[in-house]
mmCIF file of C-alpha atoms and ligand atoms in Angstrom:
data_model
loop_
_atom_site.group_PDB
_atom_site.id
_atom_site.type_symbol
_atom_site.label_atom_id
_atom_site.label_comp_id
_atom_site.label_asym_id
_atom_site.label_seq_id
_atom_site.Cartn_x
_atom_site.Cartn_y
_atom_site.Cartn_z
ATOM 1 C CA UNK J 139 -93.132 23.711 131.618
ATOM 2 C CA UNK J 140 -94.102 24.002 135.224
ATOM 3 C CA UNK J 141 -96.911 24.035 137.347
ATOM 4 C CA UNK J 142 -95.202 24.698 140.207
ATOM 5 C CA UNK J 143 -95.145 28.046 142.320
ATOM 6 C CA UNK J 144 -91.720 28.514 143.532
ATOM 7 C CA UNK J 145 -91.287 31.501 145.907
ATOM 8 C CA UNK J 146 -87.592 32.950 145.882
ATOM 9 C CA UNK J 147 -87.707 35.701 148.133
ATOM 10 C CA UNK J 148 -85.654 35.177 150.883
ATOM 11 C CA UNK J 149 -83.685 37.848 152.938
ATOM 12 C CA UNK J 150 -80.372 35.024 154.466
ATOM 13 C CA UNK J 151 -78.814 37.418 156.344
ATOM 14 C CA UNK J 152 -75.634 35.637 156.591
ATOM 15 C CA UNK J 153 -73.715 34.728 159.385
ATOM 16 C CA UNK J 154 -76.363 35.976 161.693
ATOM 17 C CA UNK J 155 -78.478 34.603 164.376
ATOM 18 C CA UNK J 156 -82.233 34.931 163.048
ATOM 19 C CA UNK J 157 -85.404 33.895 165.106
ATOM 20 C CA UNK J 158 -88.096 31.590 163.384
ATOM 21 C CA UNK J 159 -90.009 30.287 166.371
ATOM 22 C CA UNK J 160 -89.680 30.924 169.988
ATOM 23 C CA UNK J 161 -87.924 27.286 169.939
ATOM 24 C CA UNK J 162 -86.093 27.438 166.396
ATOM 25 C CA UNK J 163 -83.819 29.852 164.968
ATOM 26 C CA UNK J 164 -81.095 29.921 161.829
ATOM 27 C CA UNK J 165 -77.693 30.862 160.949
ATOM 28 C CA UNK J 166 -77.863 31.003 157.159
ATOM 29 C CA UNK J 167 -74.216 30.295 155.504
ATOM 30 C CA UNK J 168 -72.845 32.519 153.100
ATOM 31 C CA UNK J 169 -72.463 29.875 150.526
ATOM 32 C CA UNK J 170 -75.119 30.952 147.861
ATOM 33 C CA UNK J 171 -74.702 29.054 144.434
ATOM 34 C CA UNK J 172 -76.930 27.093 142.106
ATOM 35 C CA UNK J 173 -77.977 24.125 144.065
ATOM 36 C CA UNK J 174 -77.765 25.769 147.233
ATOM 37 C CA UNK J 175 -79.804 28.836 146.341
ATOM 38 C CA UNK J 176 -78.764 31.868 149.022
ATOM 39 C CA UNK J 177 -76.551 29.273 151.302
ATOM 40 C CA UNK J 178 -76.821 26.304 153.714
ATOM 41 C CA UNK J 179 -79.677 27.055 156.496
ATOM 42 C CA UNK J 180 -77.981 25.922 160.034
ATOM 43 C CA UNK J 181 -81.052 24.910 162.288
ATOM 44 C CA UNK J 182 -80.791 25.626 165.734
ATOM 45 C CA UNK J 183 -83.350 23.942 167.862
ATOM 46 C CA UNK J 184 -83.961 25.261 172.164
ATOM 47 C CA UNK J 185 -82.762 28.006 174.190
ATOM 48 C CA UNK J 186 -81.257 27.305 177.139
ATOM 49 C CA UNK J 187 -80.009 23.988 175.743
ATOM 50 C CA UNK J 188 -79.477 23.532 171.918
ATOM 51 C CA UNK J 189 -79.440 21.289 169.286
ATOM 52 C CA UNK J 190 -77.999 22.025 166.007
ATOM 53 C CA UNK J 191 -79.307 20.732 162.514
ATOM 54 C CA UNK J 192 -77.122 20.546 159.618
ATOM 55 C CA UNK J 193 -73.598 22.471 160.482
ATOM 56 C CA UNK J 194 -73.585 23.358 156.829
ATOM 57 C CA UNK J 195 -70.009 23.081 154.652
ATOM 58 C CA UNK J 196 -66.313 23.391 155.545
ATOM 59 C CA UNK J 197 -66.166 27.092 156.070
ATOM 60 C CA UNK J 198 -64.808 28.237 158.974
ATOM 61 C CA UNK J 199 -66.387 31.801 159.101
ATOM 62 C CA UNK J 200 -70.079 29.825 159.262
ATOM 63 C CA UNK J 201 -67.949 27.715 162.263
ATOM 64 C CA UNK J 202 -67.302 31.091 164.144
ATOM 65 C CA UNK J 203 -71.051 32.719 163.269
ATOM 66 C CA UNK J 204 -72.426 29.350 164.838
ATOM 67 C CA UNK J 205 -70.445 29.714 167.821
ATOM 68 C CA UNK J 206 -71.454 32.879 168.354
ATOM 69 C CA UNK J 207 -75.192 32.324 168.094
ATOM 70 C CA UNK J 208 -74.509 29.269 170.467
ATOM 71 C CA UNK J 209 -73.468 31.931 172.808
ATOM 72 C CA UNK J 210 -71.495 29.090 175.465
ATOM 73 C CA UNK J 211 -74.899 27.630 176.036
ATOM 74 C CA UNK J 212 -74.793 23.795 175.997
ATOM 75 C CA UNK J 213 -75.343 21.730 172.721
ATOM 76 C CA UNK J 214 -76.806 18.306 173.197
ATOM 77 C CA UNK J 215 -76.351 17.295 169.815
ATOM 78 C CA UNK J 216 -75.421 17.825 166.623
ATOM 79 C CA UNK J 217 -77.672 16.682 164.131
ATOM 80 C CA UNK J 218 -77.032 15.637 160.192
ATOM 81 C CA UNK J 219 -79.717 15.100 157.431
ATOM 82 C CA UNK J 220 -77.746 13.887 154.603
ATOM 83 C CA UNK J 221 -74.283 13.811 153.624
ATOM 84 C CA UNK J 222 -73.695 16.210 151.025
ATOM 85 C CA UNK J 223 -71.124 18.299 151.317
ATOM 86 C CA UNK J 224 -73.459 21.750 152.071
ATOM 87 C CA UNK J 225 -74.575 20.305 155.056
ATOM 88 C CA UNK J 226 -72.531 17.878 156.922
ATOM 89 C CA UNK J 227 -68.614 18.777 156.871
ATOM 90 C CA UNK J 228 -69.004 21.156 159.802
ATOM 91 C CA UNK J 229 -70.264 18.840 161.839
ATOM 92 C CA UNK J 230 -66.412 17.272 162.896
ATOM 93 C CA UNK J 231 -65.064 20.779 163.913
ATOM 94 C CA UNK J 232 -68.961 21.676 166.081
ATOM 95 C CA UNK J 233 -68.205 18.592 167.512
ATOM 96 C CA UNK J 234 -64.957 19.537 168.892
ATOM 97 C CA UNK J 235 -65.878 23.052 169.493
ATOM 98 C CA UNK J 236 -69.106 21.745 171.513
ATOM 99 C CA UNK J 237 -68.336 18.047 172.545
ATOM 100 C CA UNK J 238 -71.739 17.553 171.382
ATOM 101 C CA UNK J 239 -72.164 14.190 169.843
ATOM 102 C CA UNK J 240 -72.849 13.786 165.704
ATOM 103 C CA UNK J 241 -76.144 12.092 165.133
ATOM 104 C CA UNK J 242 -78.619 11.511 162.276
ATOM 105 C CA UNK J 243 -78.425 10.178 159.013
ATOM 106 C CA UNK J 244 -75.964 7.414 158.477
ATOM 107 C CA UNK J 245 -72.819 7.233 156.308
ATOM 108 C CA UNK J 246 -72.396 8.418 152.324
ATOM 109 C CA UNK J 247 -73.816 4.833 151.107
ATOM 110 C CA UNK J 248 -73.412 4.712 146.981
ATOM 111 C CA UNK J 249 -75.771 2.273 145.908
ATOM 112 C CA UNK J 250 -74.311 -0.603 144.110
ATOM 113 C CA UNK J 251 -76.587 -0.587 140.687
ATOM 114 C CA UNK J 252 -75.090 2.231 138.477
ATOM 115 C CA UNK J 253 -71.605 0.096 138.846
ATOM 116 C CA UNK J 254 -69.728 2.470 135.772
ATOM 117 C CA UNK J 255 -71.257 5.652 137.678
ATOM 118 C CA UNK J 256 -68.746 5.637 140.364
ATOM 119 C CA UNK J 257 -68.685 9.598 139.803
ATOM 120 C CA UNK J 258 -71.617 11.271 139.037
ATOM 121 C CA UNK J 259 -71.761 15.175 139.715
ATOM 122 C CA UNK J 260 -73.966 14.315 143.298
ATOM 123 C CA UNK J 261 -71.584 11.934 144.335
ATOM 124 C CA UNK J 262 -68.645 14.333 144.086
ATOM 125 C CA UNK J 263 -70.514 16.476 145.994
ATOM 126 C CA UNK J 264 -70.666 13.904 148.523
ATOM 127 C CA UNK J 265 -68.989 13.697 152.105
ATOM 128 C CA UNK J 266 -67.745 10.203 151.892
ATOM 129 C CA UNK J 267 -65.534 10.362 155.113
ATOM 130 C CA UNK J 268 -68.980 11.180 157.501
ATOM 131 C CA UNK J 269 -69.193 9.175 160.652
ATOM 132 C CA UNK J 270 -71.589 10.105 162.772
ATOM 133 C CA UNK J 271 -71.383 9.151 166.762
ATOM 134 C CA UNK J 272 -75.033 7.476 166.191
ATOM 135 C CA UNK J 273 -77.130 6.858 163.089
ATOM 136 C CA UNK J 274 -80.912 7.808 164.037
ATOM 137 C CA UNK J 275 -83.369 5.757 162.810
ATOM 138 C CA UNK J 276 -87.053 6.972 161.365
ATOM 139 C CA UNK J 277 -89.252 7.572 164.193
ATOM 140 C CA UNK J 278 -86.500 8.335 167.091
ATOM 141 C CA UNK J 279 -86.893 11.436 169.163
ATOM 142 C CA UNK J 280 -84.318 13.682 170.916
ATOM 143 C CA UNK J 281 -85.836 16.399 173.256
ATOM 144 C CA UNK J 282 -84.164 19.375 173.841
ATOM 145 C CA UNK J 283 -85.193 22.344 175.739
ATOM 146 C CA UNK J 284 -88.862 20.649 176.284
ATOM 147 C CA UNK J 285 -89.128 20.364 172.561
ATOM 148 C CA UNK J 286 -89.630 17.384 170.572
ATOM 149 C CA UNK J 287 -87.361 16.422 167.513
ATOM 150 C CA UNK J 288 -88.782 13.444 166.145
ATOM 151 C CA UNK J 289 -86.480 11.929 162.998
ATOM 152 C CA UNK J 290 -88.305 11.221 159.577
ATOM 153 C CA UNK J 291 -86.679 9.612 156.967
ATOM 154 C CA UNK J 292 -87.477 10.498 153.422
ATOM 155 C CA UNK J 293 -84.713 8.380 151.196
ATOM 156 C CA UNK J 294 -85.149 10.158 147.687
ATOM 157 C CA UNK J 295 -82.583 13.105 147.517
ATOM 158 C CA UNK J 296 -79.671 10.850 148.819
ATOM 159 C CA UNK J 297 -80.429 7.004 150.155
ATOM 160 C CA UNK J 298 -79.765 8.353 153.714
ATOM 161 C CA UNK J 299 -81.534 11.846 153.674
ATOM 162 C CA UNK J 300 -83.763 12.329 157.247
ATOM 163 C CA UNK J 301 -86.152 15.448 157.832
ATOM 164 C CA UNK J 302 -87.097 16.210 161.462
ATOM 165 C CA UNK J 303 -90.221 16.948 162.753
ATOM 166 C CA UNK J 304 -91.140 19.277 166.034
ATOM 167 C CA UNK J 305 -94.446 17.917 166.287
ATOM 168 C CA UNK J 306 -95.947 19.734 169.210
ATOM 169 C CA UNK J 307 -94.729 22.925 167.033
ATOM 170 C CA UNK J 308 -96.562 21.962 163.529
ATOM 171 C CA UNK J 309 -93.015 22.232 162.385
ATOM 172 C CA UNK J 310 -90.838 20.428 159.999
ATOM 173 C CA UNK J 311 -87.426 20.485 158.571
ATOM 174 C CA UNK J 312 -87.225 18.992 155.522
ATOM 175 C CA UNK J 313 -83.586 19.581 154.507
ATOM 176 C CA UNK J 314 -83.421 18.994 150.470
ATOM 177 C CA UNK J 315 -86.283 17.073 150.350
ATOM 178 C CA UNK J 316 -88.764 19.916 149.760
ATOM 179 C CA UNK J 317 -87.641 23.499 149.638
ATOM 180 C CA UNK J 318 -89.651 26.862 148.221
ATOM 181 C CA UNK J 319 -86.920 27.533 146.114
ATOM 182 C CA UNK J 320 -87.050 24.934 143.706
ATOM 183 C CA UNK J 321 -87.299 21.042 143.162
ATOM 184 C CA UNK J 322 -84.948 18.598 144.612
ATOM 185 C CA UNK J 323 -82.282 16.893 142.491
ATOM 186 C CA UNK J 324 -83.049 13.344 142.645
ATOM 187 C CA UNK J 325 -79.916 11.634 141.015
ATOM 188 C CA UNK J 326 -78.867 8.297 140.428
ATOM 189 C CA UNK J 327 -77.312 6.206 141.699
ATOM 190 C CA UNK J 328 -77.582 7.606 145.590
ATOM 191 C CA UNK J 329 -80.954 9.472 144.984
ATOM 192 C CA UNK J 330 -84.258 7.101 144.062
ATOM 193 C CA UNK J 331 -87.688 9.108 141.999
ATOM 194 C CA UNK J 332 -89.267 5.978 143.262
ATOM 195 C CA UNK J 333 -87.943 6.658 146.905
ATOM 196 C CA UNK J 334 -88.251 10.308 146.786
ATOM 197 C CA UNK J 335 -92.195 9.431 145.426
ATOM 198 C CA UNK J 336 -92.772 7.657 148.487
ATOM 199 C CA UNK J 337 -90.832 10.469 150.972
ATOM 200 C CA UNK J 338 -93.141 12.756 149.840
ATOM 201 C CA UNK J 339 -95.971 10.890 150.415
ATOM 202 C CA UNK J 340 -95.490 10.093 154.212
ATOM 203 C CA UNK J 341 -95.029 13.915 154.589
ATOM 204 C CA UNK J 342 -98.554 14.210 152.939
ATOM 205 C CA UNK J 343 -100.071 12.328 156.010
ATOM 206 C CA UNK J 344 -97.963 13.899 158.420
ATOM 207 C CA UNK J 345 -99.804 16.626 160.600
ATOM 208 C CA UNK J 346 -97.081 19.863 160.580
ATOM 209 C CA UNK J 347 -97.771 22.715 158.900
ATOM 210 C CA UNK J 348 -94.815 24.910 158.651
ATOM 211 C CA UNK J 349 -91.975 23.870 156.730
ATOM 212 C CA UNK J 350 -88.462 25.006 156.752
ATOM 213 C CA UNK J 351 -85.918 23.376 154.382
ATOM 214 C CA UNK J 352 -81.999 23.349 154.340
ATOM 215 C CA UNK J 353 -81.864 26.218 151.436
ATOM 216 C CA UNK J 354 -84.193 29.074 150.785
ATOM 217 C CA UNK J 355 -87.147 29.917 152.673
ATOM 218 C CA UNK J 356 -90.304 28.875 154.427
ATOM 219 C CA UNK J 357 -92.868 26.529 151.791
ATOM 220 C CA UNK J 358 -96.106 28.317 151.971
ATOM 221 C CA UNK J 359 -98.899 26.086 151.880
ATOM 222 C CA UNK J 360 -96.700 23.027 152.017
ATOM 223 C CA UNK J 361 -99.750 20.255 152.123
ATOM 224 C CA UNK J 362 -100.444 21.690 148.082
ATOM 225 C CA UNK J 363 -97.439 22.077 147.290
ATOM 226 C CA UNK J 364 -95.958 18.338 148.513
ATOM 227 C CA UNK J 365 -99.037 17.561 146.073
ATOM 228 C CA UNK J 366 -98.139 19.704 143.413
ATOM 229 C CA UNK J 367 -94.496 18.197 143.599
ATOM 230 C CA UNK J 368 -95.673 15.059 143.093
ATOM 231 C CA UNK J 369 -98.217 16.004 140.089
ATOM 232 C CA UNK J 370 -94.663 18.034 138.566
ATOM 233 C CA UNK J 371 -92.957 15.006 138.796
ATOM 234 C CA UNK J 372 -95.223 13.279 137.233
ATOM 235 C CA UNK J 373 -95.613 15.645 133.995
ATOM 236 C CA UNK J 374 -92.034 15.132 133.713
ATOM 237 C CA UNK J 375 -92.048 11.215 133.413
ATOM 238 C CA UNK J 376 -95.177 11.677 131.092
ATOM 239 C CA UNK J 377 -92.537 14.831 128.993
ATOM 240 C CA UNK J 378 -89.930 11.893 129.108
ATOM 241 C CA UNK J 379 -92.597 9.246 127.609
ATOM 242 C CA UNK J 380 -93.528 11.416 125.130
ATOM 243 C CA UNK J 381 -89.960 11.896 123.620
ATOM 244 C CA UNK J 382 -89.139 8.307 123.600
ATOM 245 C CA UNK J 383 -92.338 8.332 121.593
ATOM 246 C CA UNK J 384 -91.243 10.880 119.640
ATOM 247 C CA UNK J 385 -88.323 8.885 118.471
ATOM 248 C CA UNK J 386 -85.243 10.109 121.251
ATOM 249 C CA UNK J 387 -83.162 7.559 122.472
ATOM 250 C CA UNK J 388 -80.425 9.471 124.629
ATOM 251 C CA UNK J 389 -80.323 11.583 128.162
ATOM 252 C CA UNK J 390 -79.326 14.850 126.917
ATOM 253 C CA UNK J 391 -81.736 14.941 123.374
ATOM 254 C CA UNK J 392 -84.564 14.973 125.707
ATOM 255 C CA UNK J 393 -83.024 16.999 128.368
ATOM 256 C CA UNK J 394 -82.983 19.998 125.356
ATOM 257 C CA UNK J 395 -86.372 18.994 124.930
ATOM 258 C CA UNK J 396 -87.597 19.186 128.107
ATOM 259 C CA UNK J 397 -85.720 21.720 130.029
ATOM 260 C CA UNK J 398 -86.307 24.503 127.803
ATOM 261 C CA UNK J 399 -87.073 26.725 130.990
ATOM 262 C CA UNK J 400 -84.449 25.844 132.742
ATOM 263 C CA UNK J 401 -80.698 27.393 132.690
ATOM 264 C CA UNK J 402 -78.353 25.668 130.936
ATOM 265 C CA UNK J 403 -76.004 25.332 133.461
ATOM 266 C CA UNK J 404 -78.747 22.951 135.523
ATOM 267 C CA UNK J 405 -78.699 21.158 132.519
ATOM 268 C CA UNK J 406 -76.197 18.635 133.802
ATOM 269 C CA UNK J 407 -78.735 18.074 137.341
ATOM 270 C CA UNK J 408 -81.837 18.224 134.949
ATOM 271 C CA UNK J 409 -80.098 15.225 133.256
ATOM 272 C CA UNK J 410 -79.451 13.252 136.345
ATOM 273 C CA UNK J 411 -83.174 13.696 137.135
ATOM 274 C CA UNK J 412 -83.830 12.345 133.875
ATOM 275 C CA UNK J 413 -82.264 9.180 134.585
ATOM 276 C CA UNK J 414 -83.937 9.070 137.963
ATOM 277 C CA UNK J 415 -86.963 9.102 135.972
ATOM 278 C CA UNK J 416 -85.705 6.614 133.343
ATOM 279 C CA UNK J 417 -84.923 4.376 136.759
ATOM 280 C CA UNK J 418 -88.398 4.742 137.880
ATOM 281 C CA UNK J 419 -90.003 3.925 134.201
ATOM 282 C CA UNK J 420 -87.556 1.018 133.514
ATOM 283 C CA UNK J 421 -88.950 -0.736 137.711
ATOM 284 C CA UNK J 422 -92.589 -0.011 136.130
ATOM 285 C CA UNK J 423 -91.769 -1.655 132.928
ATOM 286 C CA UNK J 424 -92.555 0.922 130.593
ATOM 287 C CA UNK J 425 -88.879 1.291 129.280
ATOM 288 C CA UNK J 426 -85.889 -0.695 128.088
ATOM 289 C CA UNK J 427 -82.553 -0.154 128.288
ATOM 290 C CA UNK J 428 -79.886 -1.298 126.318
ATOM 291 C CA UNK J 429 -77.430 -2.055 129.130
ATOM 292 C CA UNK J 430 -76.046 -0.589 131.723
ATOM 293 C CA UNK J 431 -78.055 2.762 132.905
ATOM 294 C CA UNK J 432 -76.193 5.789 132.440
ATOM 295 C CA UNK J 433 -75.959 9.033 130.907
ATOM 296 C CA UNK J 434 -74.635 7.497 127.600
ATOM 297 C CA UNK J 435 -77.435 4.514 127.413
ATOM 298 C CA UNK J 436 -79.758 3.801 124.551
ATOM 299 C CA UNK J 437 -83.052 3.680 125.929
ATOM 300 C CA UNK J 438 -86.744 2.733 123.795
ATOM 301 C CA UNK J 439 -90.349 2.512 125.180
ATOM 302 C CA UNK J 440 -91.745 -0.833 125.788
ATOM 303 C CA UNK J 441 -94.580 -0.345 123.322
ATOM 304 C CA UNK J 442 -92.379 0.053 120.907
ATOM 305 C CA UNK J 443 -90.309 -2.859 120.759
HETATM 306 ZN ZN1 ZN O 768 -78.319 17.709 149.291
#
């Protein structure tokens, strides 16, 4: 059940230093897996003077290829999306390597509804101990090299996830937020459908026209398929309707239900989108809960009560 045309062809070349633009380039890590796809995409931004976007995981084989690509040539910053822990651990040891400062998106914040979720899957796989030397707010811009970064914050993925824009370059690095590869978990109680809605919206207006996310390849096309995300999204909240309708009550019954084409083993992220959607239904009204919303909750359509 998708109308979406995801592209996974991607040739990650691990380790190594690999050329996008004349003023953007990527170390790709060699962490491949099922929510990172072929491995955390490094960003490096300049030539003679560099910025570096998204250090990736602990891994200190991805520490030495960076260091290598950096070649001794000054780094003026270090720059975070999000704080998951693909993207942001490296950032402590760059910054000691480098003495470049840690910038970007601000602490791991878990959001205080979803009290009994304390653990969820994402927020395991969150970097709780991040502290970054100073949190950039939507709109700031670094320059580099005579290039632009300009920061964009799309909340959605995590509550603190930023993309950044090289306007003068069309370009835009949209970390998790939109990748080729596949959709973007959106879990509870860090990530927000009704936030990640919005995110995607205010890349809609945006002007850049090549897009280069944290995992996978380039999104071809990405003012369609930004659209076509949204219109996915939306089938999925309609799928969820339906099988409230159709008499389910629970997150996994309509997970089965729903995610026939997906692998199993997403089943567990397919379920946290569900309740991102369940989120997003119960704001609008158009479902109840019976308590506290979780993966164990009771949960009925409006129209039916
Ligand atoms: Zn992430």
């Amino acid at each position: 059940m998708s109308n979406m045309d995801f592209n996974r062809s991607f040739d990650a070349r691990h380790g190594e230093l690999v050329s996008i633009t004349d003023a953007l380039a990527r170390v790709t890590c060699n962490n491949p897996g099922a929510l990172t796809f072929a491995g955390t995409n490094t960003f490096i931004v300049g030539r003679n003077e560099l910025v570096i976007i998204d250090p990736g995981p602990m891994d200190m084989a991805h520490l030495d290829a960076l260091m290598t690509a950096i070649d001794e040539r000054p780094v003026k910053a270090i720059l975070v999306s999000h704080t998951h822990v693909d993207h942001s651990p490296l950032a402590g040891p760059l910054r000691e390597k480098t003495g470049a400062p840690v910038m970007g998106c601000g602490p791991h914040r878990r959001a205080t509804s979803f009290a009994d979720m304390a653990e969820t899957p994402m927020d395991a796989s969150s970097q709780k101990d991040f502290e970054p030397d100073t949190v950039l707010e939507d709109g700031a811009k670094i320059s580099v090299d005579g290039v632009i970064i300009e920061v964009v914050a799309t909340p959605g993925h995590t509550e603190n996830h930023l993309s950044f824009a090289l306007p003068e370059h069309g370009v835009m690095l949209p970390g998790d937020h939109v990748m080729a590869w596949s959709t973007t978990i959106v879990a509870p109680p860090d990530g927000s459908m009704n936030a990640y809605m919005t995110s995607l919206d205010k890349l809609i207006e945006r002007a850049e026209t090549r897009y280069f996310p944290s995992h996978g390849g380039e999104v071809k096309n990405p003012k369609l398929f930004l659209t076509q995300l949204k219109q996915h999204r939306q089938m999925r909240s309609d799928a969820i309707v339906a099988r409230l309708r159709a008499g389910d009550q629970d997150v996994m019954t309509m997970v089965k239900a729903i995610y026939t084409d997906v692998d199993p083993k997403l089943h567990g992220a397919a379920a946290l989108n569900v309740l991102a959607q369940l989120d997003d239904l119960i704001a609008q009204k158009i479902v109840l809960c019976d308590g506290e919303v979780t993966l164990t909750a009771k949960f009925t359509l409006h129209e039916l009560t």
